[in-house]
Amino acid sequence: MSAAPSIELCGHKVGPGQKLFVIAGPDSIESEEMALRHAKLLKELTGRLGVPYAFKCSYDKANRTSGKSFRGPGLKEGLRILARIKREVGVPILTDVHETSHVGPAAEVVDIIQIPAFLCRQTDLVEAVARTGKGVNLKKGQFVAPKDIVHSARKAVESGNPNVLVTERGATFGYNNLVVDMRGFAQMREAGLVVCFDATHSVQLPSSGDGQTGGERKFVSLLARSAAAAGIDALFTEVHEDPDRALCDGPCSLNPQMFEDVLRQVLAIRRALGHEPA
């Protein structure tokens, strides 16, 4: 891939020299009113800080550790809720898809379609998402080296879609643990990729509980600050009004005040390094 100065997501330029693009929201739609409430709150918060923003939330968590875990309202009801949020709150929407049959319906509603980390090498899924013309958020698999994710990104670009964001979310480190290699951000940018850091999924402890994934929320700020210094173009975080009661990924999620604190720290580092335009 040839290096590009930026991509376009939701009408915003994203890349070196551009404002930090922020993706944030609850992991999954727990209820219609809960999702609306979070979208309004996060729009106001990011607006105060002057950053471009997309609301993220999943209609179906198809990759939970246990078959008994909460998954969400499903495709039809979930997309109806996301469409209402987009219409009434006025925010761009990101959601993930797990199979090609969901791509078309999702593209009718959302602005950015996310390819889950476990599926980042699934050629049919990557190409189908790219062909919608929507923004693509390609999560880098926990099993993929930074220099190798370029091949998955190329599948999307060669399908006619240059607006591909690649998101780091940690690499498998033995059992039930992840580690973030900060060198990876430089390697991916050198390969011509626009990069995002998923600060909350990166502190997961996969399948560390009894059929559940744990997490170490206390390290989110540390990793986000490090990633900001290493060089990122976007920040992805899970935000929940009461993380300890979240139905999915609560141990990794930030409450709104934590999220604001982390975002302010990341922006301060970017400004100090000359990465954040006025």
PDB file of C-alpha atoms in Angstrom:
ATOM      1  CA  MET A   1       0.000   0.000   0.000  1.00  0.00           C
ATOM      2  CA  SER A   2       1.166   3.515  -0.699  1.00  0.00           C
ATOM      3  CA  ALA A   3       1.206   5.919   2.226  1.00  0.00           C
ATOM      4  CA  ALA A   4      -1.799   8.252   2.276  1.00  0.00           C
ATOM      5  CA  PRO A   5      -1.962  11.475   4.295  1.00  0.00           C
ATOM      6  CA  SER A   6      -5.472  10.759   5.537  1.00  0.00           C
ATOM      7  CA  ILE A   7      -8.715   8.899   5.045  1.00  0.00           C
ATOM      8  CA  GLU A   8     -12.274  10.190   5.397  1.00  0.00           C
ATOM      9  CA  LEU A   9     -14.701   8.997   8.062  1.00  0.00           C
ATOM     10  CA  CYS A  10     -18.123  10.575   8.563  1.00  0.00           C
ATOM     11  CA  GLY A  11     -17.068  13.687   6.668  1.00  0.00           C
ATOM     12  CA  HIS A  12     -13.865  14.157   8.696  1.00  0.00           C
ATOM     13  CA  LYS A  13     -10.287  13.770   7.547  1.00  0.00           C
ATOM     14  CA  VAL A  14      -8.501  11.249   9.760  1.00  0.00           C
ATOM     15  CA  GLY A  15      -4.739  10.757   9.732  1.00  0.00           C
ATOM     16  CA  PRO A  16      -1.434  12.502  10.405  1.00  0.00           C
ATOM     17  CA  GLY A  17      -1.886  16.224  10.935  1.00  0.00           C
ATOM     18  CA  GLN A  18      -5.633  15.881  11.503  1.00  0.00           C
ATOM     19  CA  LYS A  19      -7.680  16.131  14.688  1.00  0.00           C
ATOM     20  CA  LEU A  20      -7.961  13.001  16.800  1.00  0.00           C
ATOM     21  CA  PHE A  21     -11.033  11.016  15.723  1.00  0.00           C
ATOM     22  CA  VAL A  22     -12.905   9.511  18.665  1.00  0.00           C
ATOM     23  CA  ILE A  23     -15.054   6.376  18.679  1.00  0.00           C
ATOM     24  CA  ALA A  24     -16.840   5.709  21.973  1.00  0.00           C
ATOM     25  CA  GLY A  25     -19.922   4.128  23.455  1.00  0.00           C
ATOM     26  CA  PRO A  26     -21.191   1.086  25.349  1.00  0.00           C
ATOM     27  CA  ASP A  27     -20.112  -2.336  24.181  1.00  0.00           C
ATOM     28  CA  SER A  28     -23.640  -3.454  23.407  1.00  0.00           C
ATOM     29  CA  ILE A  29     -27.196  -2.152  23.228  1.00  0.00           C
ATOM     30  CA  GLU A  30     -28.641  -3.097  26.610  1.00  0.00           C
ATOM     31  CA  SER A  31     -31.861  -1.174  25.993  1.00  0.00           C
ATOM     32  CA  GLU A  32     -33.098   1.521  23.622  1.00  0.00           C
ATOM     33  CA  GLU A  33     -33.191   4.242  26.265  1.00  0.00           C
ATOM     34  CA  MET A  34     -29.764   3.282  27.593  1.00  0.00           C
ATOM     35  CA  ALA A  35     -28.210   3.586  24.142  1.00  0.00           C
ATOM     36  CA  LEU A  36     -29.913   6.936  23.486  1.00  0.00           C
ATOM     37  CA  ARG A  37     -28.778   8.267  26.845  1.00  0.00           C
ATOM     38  CA  HIS A  38     -25.156   7.346  26.196  1.00  0.00           C
ATOM     39  CA  ALA A  39     -25.156   8.787  22.684  1.00  0.00           C
ATOM     40  CA  LYS A  40     -26.457  12.151  23.930  1.00  0.00           C
ATOM     41  CA  LEU A  41     -23.976  12.279  26.792  1.00  0.00           C
ATOM     42  CA  LEU A  42     -20.966  11.397  24.632  1.00  0.00           C
ATOM     43  CA  LYS A  43     -21.950  13.820  21.885  1.00  0.00           C
ATOM     44  CA  GLU A  44     -22.043  16.637  24.435  1.00  0.00           C
ATOM     45  CA  LEU A  45     -18.740  15.600  26.025  1.00  0.00           C
ATOM     46  CA  THR A  46     -16.784  15.268  22.780  1.00  0.00           C
ATOM     47  CA  GLY A  47     -18.366  18.467  21.492  1.00  0.00           C
ATOM     48  CA  ARG A  48     -17.022  20.376  24.493  1.00  0.00           C
ATOM     49  CA  LEU A  49     -13.548  19.036  23.771  1.00  0.00           C
ATOM     50  CA  GLY A  50     -13.810  19.823  20.065  1.00  0.00           C
ATOM     51  CA  VAL A  51     -13.095  16.368  18.667  1.00  0.00           C
ATOM     52  CA  PRO A  52     -14.860  14.598  15.791  1.00  0.00           C
ATOM     53  CA  TYR A  53     -16.859  11.692  17.168  1.00  0.00           C
ATOM     54  CA  ALA A  54     -18.724   8.522  16.199  1.00  0.00           C
ATOM     55  CA  PHE A  55     -21.007   6.600  18.559  1.00  0.00           C
ATOM     56  CA  LYS A  56     -20.238   2.881  18.755  1.00  0.00           C
ATOM     57  CA  CYS A  57     -22.517   0.131  19.977  1.00  0.00           C
ATOM     58  CA  SER A  58     -23.146  -3.487  18.978  1.00  0.00           C
ATOM     59  CA  TYR A  59     -26.502  -5.002  18.136  1.00  0.00           C
ATOM     60  CA  ASP A  60     -25.138  -8.541  18.488  1.00  0.00           C
ATOM     61  CA  LYS A  61     -22.058  -9.724  20.363  1.00  0.00           C
ATOM     62  CA  ALA A  62     -21.561 -12.961  18.462  1.00  0.00           C
ATOM     63  CA  ASN A  63     -18.134 -13.755  19.920  1.00  0.00           C
ATOM     64  CA  ARG A  64     -18.881 -13.959  23.659  1.00  0.00           C
ATOM     65  CA  THR A  65     -16.905 -16.465  25.718  1.00  0.00           C
ATOM     66  CA  SER A  66     -20.017 -18.374  26.789  1.00  0.00           C
ATOM     67  CA  GLY A  67     -23.175 -19.164  24.870  1.00  0.00           C
ATOM     68  CA  LYS A  68     -25.107 -18.026  27.940  1.00  0.00           C
ATOM     69  CA  SER A  69     -23.686 -14.473  27.843  1.00  0.00           C
ATOM     70  CA  PHE A  70     -25.761 -11.432  26.858  1.00  0.00           C
ATOM     71  CA  ARG A  71     -25.552 -10.703  23.117  1.00  0.00           C
ATOM     72  CA  GLY A  72     -27.860  -7.752  22.481  1.00  0.00           C
ATOM     73  CA  PRO A  73     -31.174  -7.194  20.697  1.00  0.00           C
ATOM     74  CA  GLY A  74     -30.125  -8.688  17.373  1.00  0.00           C
ATOM     75  CA  LEU A  75     -29.855  -7.352  13.831  1.00  0.00           C
ATOM     76  CA  LYS A  76     -33.340  -6.016  13.083  1.00  0.00           C
ATOM     77  CA  GLU A  77     -34.144  -4.440  16.452  1.00  0.00           C
ATOM     78  CA  GLY A  78     -30.576  -3.260  16.985  1.00  0.00           C
ATOM     79  CA  LEU A  79     -30.398  -1.445  13.673  1.00  0.00           C
ATOM     80  CA  ARG A  80     -33.775   0.160  14.349  1.00  0.00           C
ATOM     81  CA  ILE A  81     -32.384   1.551  17.612  1.00  0.00           C
ATOM     82  CA  LEU A  82     -29.167   2.740  15.966  1.00  0.00           C
ATOM     83  CA  ALA A  83     -31.186   4.451  13.214  1.00  0.00           C
ATOM     84  CA  ARG A  84     -33.215   6.279  15.851  1.00  0.00           C
ATOM     85  CA  ILE A  85     -30.020   7.419  17.601  1.00  0.00           C
ATOM     86  CA  LYS A  86     -28.562   8.677  14.341  1.00  0.00           C
ATOM     87  CA  ARG A  87     -31.790  10.548  13.528  1.00  0.00           C
ATOM     88  CA  GLU A  88     -32.567  12.033  16.942  1.00  0.00           C
ATOM     89  CA  VAL A  89     -29.091  12.602  18.416  1.00  0.00           C
ATOM     90  CA  GLY A  90     -27.381  13.500  15.162  1.00  0.00           C
ATOM     91  CA  VAL A  91     -24.224  11.434  15.591  1.00  0.00           C
ATOM     92  CA  PRO A  92     -22.440   9.133  13.133  1.00  0.00           C
ATOM     93  CA  ILE A  93     -22.785   5.462  14.040  1.00  0.00           C
ATOM     94  CA  LEU A  94     -20.310   2.578  14.120  1.00  0.00           C
ATOM     95  CA  THR A  95     -21.281  -1.033  14.634  1.00  0.00           C
ATOM     96  CA  ASP A  96     -19.672  -4.400  13.980  1.00  0.00           C
ATOM     97  CA  VAL A  97     -20.795  -7.226  11.723  1.00  0.00           C
ATOM     98  CA  HIS A  98     -19.944 -10.895  12.057  1.00  0.00           C
ATOM     99  CA  GLU A  99     -21.241 -12.348   8.813  1.00  0.00           C
ATOM    100  CA  THR A 100     -21.693 -11.205   5.225  1.00  0.00           C
ATOM    101  CA  SER A 101     -25.496 -11.394   5.372  1.00  0.00           C
ATOM    102  CA  HIS A 102     -25.499  -8.558   7.919  1.00  0.00           C
ATOM    103  CA  VAL A 103     -23.382  -6.185   5.862  1.00  0.00           C
ATOM    104  CA  GLY A 104     -26.127  -4.882   3.564  1.00  0.00           C
ATOM    105  CA  PRO A 105     -28.669  -4.108   6.307  1.00  0.00           C
ATOM    106  CA  ALA A 106     -25.989  -2.503   8.492  1.00  0.00           C
ATOM    107  CA  ALA A 107     -24.805  -0.303   5.614  1.00  0.00           C
ATOM    108  CA  GLU A 108     -28.310   1.136   5.275  1.00  0.00           C
ATOM    109  CA  VAL A 109     -28.024   2.613   8.788  1.00  0.00           C
ATOM    110  CA  VAL A 110     -24.462   3.085   9.989  1.00  0.00           C
ATOM    111  CA  ASP A 111     -21.568   5.256   8.844  1.00  0.00           C
ATOM    112  CA  ILE A 112     -18.649   3.001   9.803  1.00  0.00           C
ATOM    113  CA  ILE A 113     -18.745  -0.786   9.708  1.00  0.00           C
ATOM    114  CA  GLN A 114     -16.367  -2.619  12.008  1.00  0.00           C
ATOM    115  CA  ILE A 115     -14.740  -5.954  11.271  1.00  0.00           C
ATOM    116  CA  PRO A 116     -14.107  -7.789  14.552  1.00  0.00           C
ATOM    117  CA  ALA A 117     -10.545  -8.747  15.461  1.00  0.00           C
ATOM    118  CA  PHE A 118     -11.252 -12.474  15.297  1.00  0.00           C
ATOM    119  CA  LEU A 119     -12.524 -12.014  11.719  1.00  0.00           C
ATOM    120  CA  CYS A 120      -9.921  -9.603  10.332  1.00  0.00           C
ATOM    121  CA  ARG A 121      -8.598 -12.178   7.855  1.00  0.00           C
ATOM    122  CA  GLN A 122     -12.021 -13.270   6.563  1.00  0.00           C
ATOM    123  CA  THR A 123     -11.682 -12.166   2.949  1.00  0.00           C
ATOM    124  CA  ASP A 124     -15.368 -12.348   1.998  1.00  0.00           C
ATOM    125  CA  LEU A 125     -16.377 -10.274   5.024  1.00  0.00           C
ATOM    126  CA  VAL A 126     -13.650  -7.652   4.543  1.00  0.00           C
ATOM    127  CA  GLU A 127     -14.446  -7.231   0.862  1.00  0.00           C
ATOM    128  CA  ALA A 128     -18.215  -7.099   1.433  1.00  0.00           C
ATOM    129  CA  VAL A 129     -17.816  -4.352   4.040  1.00  0.00           C
ATOM    130  CA  ALA A 130     -15.458  -2.392   1.800  1.00  0.00           C
ATOM    131  CA  ARG A 131     -17.826  -2.537  -1.173  1.00  0.00           C
ATOM    132  CA  THR A 132     -20.565  -0.747   0.794  1.00  0.00           C
ATOM    133  CA  GLY A 133     -18.540   2.465   0.506  1.00  0.00           C
ATOM    134  CA  LYS A 134     -18.944   3.063   4.232  1.00  0.00           C
ATOM    135  CA  GLY A 135     -15.961   3.737   6.473  1.00  0.00           C
ATOM    136  CA  VAL A 136     -14.181   0.536   7.495  1.00  0.00           C
ATOM    137  CA  ASN A 137     -12.823  -0.053  10.994  1.00  0.00           C
ATOM    138  CA  LEU A 138     -10.581  -3.104  10.741  1.00  0.00           C
ATOM    139  CA  LYS A 139      -9.722  -4.463  14.172  1.00  0.00           C
ATOM    140  CA  LYS A 140      -6.253  -6.047  14.177  1.00  0.00           C
ATOM    141  CA  GLY A 141      -6.528  -9.618  15.389  1.00  0.00           C
ATOM    142  CA  GLN A 142      -4.830 -10.581  18.620  1.00  0.00           C
ATOM    143  CA  PHE A 143      -2.907 -13.127  16.532  1.00  0.00           C
ATOM    144  CA  VAL A 144      -1.727 -10.726  13.789  1.00  0.00           C
ATOM    145  CA  ALA A 145       1.598  -8.874  13.766  1.00  0.00           C
ATOM    146  CA  PRO A 146       1.430  -5.123  13.066  1.00  0.00           C
ATOM    147  CA  LYS A 147       3.334  -5.494   9.794  1.00  0.00           C
ATOM    148  CA  ASP A 148       0.937  -8.209   8.614  1.00  0.00           C
ATOM    149  CA  ILE A 149      -2.398  -6.426   9.067  1.00  0.00           C
ATOM    150  CA  VAL A 150      -1.572  -4.466   5.916  1.00  0.00           C
ATOM    151  CA  HIS A 151      -2.622  -7.526   3.911  1.00  0.00           C
ATOM    152  CA  SER A 152      -6.142  -7.436   5.359  1.00  0.00           C
ATOM    153  CA  ALA A 153      -6.338  -3.678   4.833  1.00  0.00           C
ATOM    154  CA  ARG A 154      -5.252  -4.155   1.235  1.00  0.00           C
ATOM    155  CA  LYS A 155      -8.247  -6.459   0.661  1.00  0.00           C
ATOM    156  CA  ALA A 156     -10.536  -3.547   1.509  1.00  0.00           C
ATOM    157  CA  VAL A 157      -8.602  -0.958  -0.490  1.00  0.00           C
ATOM    158  CA  GLU A 158      -8.426  -3.212  -3.536  1.00  0.00           C
ATOM    159  CA  SER A 159     -12.209  -3.619  -3.298  1.00  0.00           C
ATOM    160  CA  GLY A 160     -12.449   0.101  -4.022  1.00  0.00           C
ATOM    161  CA  ASN A 161     -12.568   1.598  -0.534  1.00  0.00           C
ATOM    162  CA  PRO A 162      -9.592   3.691   0.638  1.00  0.00           C
ATOM    163  CA  ASN A 163     -11.236   4.746   3.926  1.00  0.00           C
ATOM    164  CA  VAL A 164      -9.843   2.001   6.131  1.00  0.00           C
ATOM    165  CA  LEU A 165      -8.978   2.602   9.772  1.00  0.00           C
ATOM    166  CA  VAL A 166      -6.858  -0.105  11.431  1.00  0.00           C
ATOM    167  CA  THR A 167      -7.401  -0.523  15.160  1.00  0.00           C
ATOM    168  CA  GLU A 168      -4.878  -2.000  17.578  1.00  0.00           C
ATOM    169  CA  ARG A 169      -6.484  -3.884  20.471  1.00  0.00           C
ATOM    170  CA  GLY A 170      -3.600  -5.871  21.928  1.00  0.00           C
ATOM    171  CA  ALA A 171      -1.863  -9.119  21.067  1.00  0.00           C
ATOM    172  CA  THR A 172      -2.245 -12.498  22.778  1.00  0.00           C
ATOM    173  CA  PHE A 173       0.349 -12.870  25.517  1.00  0.00           C
ATOM    174  CA  GLY A 174       0.209 -16.425  26.797  1.00  0.00           C
ATOM    175  CA  TYR A 175      -3.171 -17.442  28.168  1.00  0.00           C
ATOM    176  CA  ASN A 176      -5.820 -14.959  29.340  1.00  0.00           C
ATOM    177  CA  ASN A 177      -3.715 -11.866  28.736  1.00  0.00           C
ATOM    178  CA  LEU A 178      -2.968  -9.234  26.109  1.00  0.00           C
ATOM    179  CA  VAL A 179      -0.025  -6.909  25.563  1.00  0.00           C
ATOM    180  CA  VAL A 180       0.271  -3.799  23.385  1.00  0.00           C
ATOM    181  CA  ASP A 181       3.490  -3.401  21.401  1.00  0.00           C
ATOM    182  CA  MET A 182       3.874   0.350  21.007  1.00  0.00           C
ATOM    183  CA  ARG A 183       6.292  -0.180  18.111  1.00  0.00           C
ATOM    184  CA  GLY A 184       3.330  -1.451  16.153  1.00  0.00           C
ATOM    185  CA  PHE A 185       1.847   2.014  15.677  1.00  0.00           C
ATOM    186  CA  ALA A 186       4.998   3.187  13.895  1.00  0.00           C
ATOM    187  CA  GLN A 187       5.149   0.001  11.839  1.00  0.00           C
ATOM    188  CA  MET A 188       1.543   0.309  10.705  1.00  0.00           C
ATOM    189  CA  ARG A 189       1.873   3.998   9.847  1.00  0.00           C
ATOM    190  CA  GLU A 190       5.055   3.290   7.905  1.00  0.00           C
ATOM    191  CA  ALA A 191       3.009   0.770   5.920  1.00  0.00           C
ATOM    192  CA  GLY A 192       0.615   3.572   4.924  1.00  0.00           C
ATOM    193  CA  LEU A 193      -2.144   2.765   7.412  1.00  0.00           C
ATOM    194  CA  VAL A 194      -4.219   5.205   9.438  1.00  0.00           C
ATOM    195  CA  VAL A 195      -4.219   3.806  12.973  1.00  0.00           C
ATOM    196  CA  CYS A 196      -6.541   3.781  15.955  1.00  0.00           C
ATOM    197  CA  PHE A 197      -5.995   2.524  19.490  1.00  0.00           C
ATOM    198  CA  ASP A 198      -8.704   0.575  21.282  1.00  0.00           C
ATOM    199  CA  ALA A 199      -7.728   1.496  24.821  1.00  0.00           C
ATOM    200  CA  THR A 200     -10.384  -0.563  26.587  1.00  0.00           C
ATOM    201  CA  HIS A 201     -10.351  -3.912  24.777  1.00  0.00           C
ATOM    202  CA  SER A 202      -6.562  -3.833  25.092  1.00  0.00           C
ATOM    203  CA  VAL A 203      -6.862  -4.313  28.860  1.00  0.00           C
ATOM    204  CA  GLN A 204      -9.045  -7.404  28.552  1.00  0.00           C
ATOM    205  CA  LEU A 205      -8.102 -10.628  30.284  1.00  0.00           C
ATOM    206  CA  PRO A 206      -9.738 -12.941  27.731  1.00  0.00           C
ATOM    207  CA  SER A 207     -11.813 -15.787  29.157  1.00  0.00           C
ATOM    208  CA  SER A 208     -10.132 -15.311  32.533  1.00  0.00           C
ATOM    209  CA  GLY A 209     -13.353 -15.774  34.494  1.00  0.00           C
ATOM    210  CA  ASP A 210     -15.750 -18.692  34.604  1.00  0.00           C
ATOM    211  CA  GLY A 211     -17.052 -18.300  31.061  1.00  0.00           C
ATOM    212  CA  GLN A 212     -16.406 -14.555  31.113  1.00  0.00           C
ATOM    213  CA  THR A 213     -13.700 -12.139  30.006  1.00  0.00           C
ATOM    214  CA  GLY A 214     -12.126 -10.033  32.712  1.00  0.00           C
ATOM    215  CA  GLY A 215     -10.229  -6.792  32.430  1.00  0.00           C
ATOM    216  CA  GLU A 216      -7.930  -4.304  34.132  1.00  0.00           C
ATOM    217  CA  ARG A 217      -9.597  -0.912  33.792  1.00  0.00           C
ATOM    218  CA  LYS A 218      -6.876   0.745  35.865  1.00  0.00           C
ATOM    219  CA  PHE A 219      -4.429   0.431  32.959  1.00  0.00           C
ATOM    220  CA  VAL A 220      -6.599   2.127  30.295  1.00  0.00           C
ATOM    221  CA  SER A 221      -5.212   5.595  30.979  1.00  0.00           C
ATOM    222  CA  LEU A 222      -1.606   4.394  31.012  1.00  0.00           C
ATOM    223  CA  LEU A 223      -1.943   2.627  27.664  1.00  0.00           C
ATOM    224  CA  ALA A 224      -3.900   5.473  26.065  1.00  0.00           C
ATOM    225  CA  ARG A 225      -1.221   7.986  27.043  1.00  0.00           C
ATOM    226  CA  SER A 226       1.500   5.700  25.715  1.00  0.00           C
ATOM    227  CA  ALA A 227      -0.334   5.184  22.430  1.00  0.00           C
ATOM    228  CA  ALA A 228      -0.838   8.945  22.054  1.00  0.00           C
ATOM    229  CA  ALA A 229       2.904   9.432  22.416  1.00  0.00           C
ATOM    230  CA  ALA A 230       3.626   6.565  20.011  1.00  0.00           C
ATOM    231  CA  GLY A 231       1.406   8.163  17.365  1.00  0.00           C
ATOM    232  CA  ILE A 232      -2.264   7.387  16.747  1.00  0.00           C
ATOM    233  CA  ASP A 233      -4.874   8.997  14.539  1.00  0.00           C
ATOM    234  CA  ALA A 234      -7.977   7.847  16.420  1.00  0.00           C
ATOM    235  CA  LEU A 235      -9.004   6.606  19.854  1.00  0.00           C
ATOM    236  CA  PHE A 236     -11.594   3.889  20.543  1.00  0.00           C
ATOM    237  CA  THR A 237     -13.034   3.432  24.026  1.00  0.00           C
ATOM    238  CA  GLU A 238     -15.942   1.654  25.626  1.00  0.00           C
ATOM    239  CA  VAL A 239     -17.932   3.948  27.904  1.00  0.00           C
ATOM    240  CA  HIS A 240     -20.705   2.859  30.250  1.00  0.00           C
ATOM    241  CA  GLU A 241     -22.526   4.903  32.884  1.00  0.00           C
ATOM    242  CA  ASP A 242     -22.034   2.095  35.412  1.00  0.00           C
ATOM    243  CA  PRO A 243     -19.264  -0.253  34.190  1.00  0.00           C
ATOM    244  CA  ASP A 244     -19.594  -2.653  37.108  1.00  0.00           C
ATOM    245  CA  ARG A 245     -23.162  -3.385  36.030  1.00  0.00           C
ATOM    246  CA  ALA A 246     -22.515  -3.514  32.262  1.00  0.00           C
ATOM    247  CA  LEU A 247     -23.805  -6.627  30.535  1.00  0.00           C
ATOM    248  CA  CYS A 248     -20.678  -6.929  28.383  1.00  0.00           C
ATOM    249  CA  ASP A 249     -17.019  -5.946  28.945  1.00  0.00           C
ATOM    250  CA  GLY A 250     -17.724  -4.053  32.140  1.00  0.00           C
ATOM    251  CA  PRO A 251     -14.247  -4.699  33.642  1.00  0.00           C
ATOM    252  CA  CYS A 252     -12.681  -2.890  30.674  1.00  0.00           C
ATOM    253  CA  SER A 253     -15.174  -0.043  30.293  1.00  0.00           C
ATOM    254  CA  LEU A 254     -14.773   3.531  31.521  1.00  0.00           C
ATOM    255  CA  ASN A 255     -17.446   5.617  33.156  1.00  0.00           C
ATOM    256  CA  PRO A 256     -18.027   9.031  31.520  1.00  0.00           C
ATOM    257  CA  GLN A 257     -15.742  10.941  33.900  1.00  0.00           C
ATOM    258  CA  MET A 258     -12.914   8.435  33.391  1.00  0.00           C
ATOM    259  CA  PHE A 259     -13.409   8.703  29.640  1.00  0.00           C
ATOM    260  CA  GLU A 260     -13.223  12.492  29.733  1.00  0.00           C
ATOM    261  CA  ASP A 261     -10.053  12.354  31.846  1.00  0.00           C
ATOM    262  CA  VAL A 262      -8.388   9.901  29.452  1.00  0.00           C
ATOM    263  CA  LEU A 263      -9.408  11.906  26.402  1.00  0.00           C
ATOM    264  CA  ARG A 264      -8.050  15.134  27.898  1.00  0.00           C
ATOM    265  CA  GLN A 265      -4.737  13.409  28.654  1.00  0.00           C
ATOM    266  CA  VAL A 266      -4.461  12.017  25.128  1.00  0.00           C
ATOM    267  CA  LEU A 267      -5.222  15.410  23.588  1.00  0.00           C
ATOM    268  CA  ALA A 268      -2.668  17.132  25.846  1.00  0.00           C
ATOM    269  CA  ILE A 269       0.057  14.714  24.750  1.00  0.00           C
ATOM    270  CA  ARG A 270      -0.847  15.159  21.085  1.00  0.00           C
ATOM    271  CA  ARG A 271      -0.701  18.936  21.443  1.00  0.00           C
ATOM    272  CA  ALA A 272       2.662  18.775  23.211  1.00  0.00           C
ATOM    273  CA  LEU A 273       4.039  16.697  20.341  1.00  0.00           C
ATOM    274  CA  GLY A 274       2.492  18.911  17.664  1.00  0.00           C
ATOM    275  CA  HIS A 275       0.132  16.165  16.476  1.00  0.00           C
ATOM    276  CA  GLU A 276      -3.149  17.902  17.297  1.00  0.00           C
ATOM    277  CA  PRO A 277      -4.072  20.935  15.153  1.00  0.00           C
ATOM    278  CA  ALA A 278      -5.615  23.953  16.836  1.00  0.00           C
TER     279      ALA A 278
END
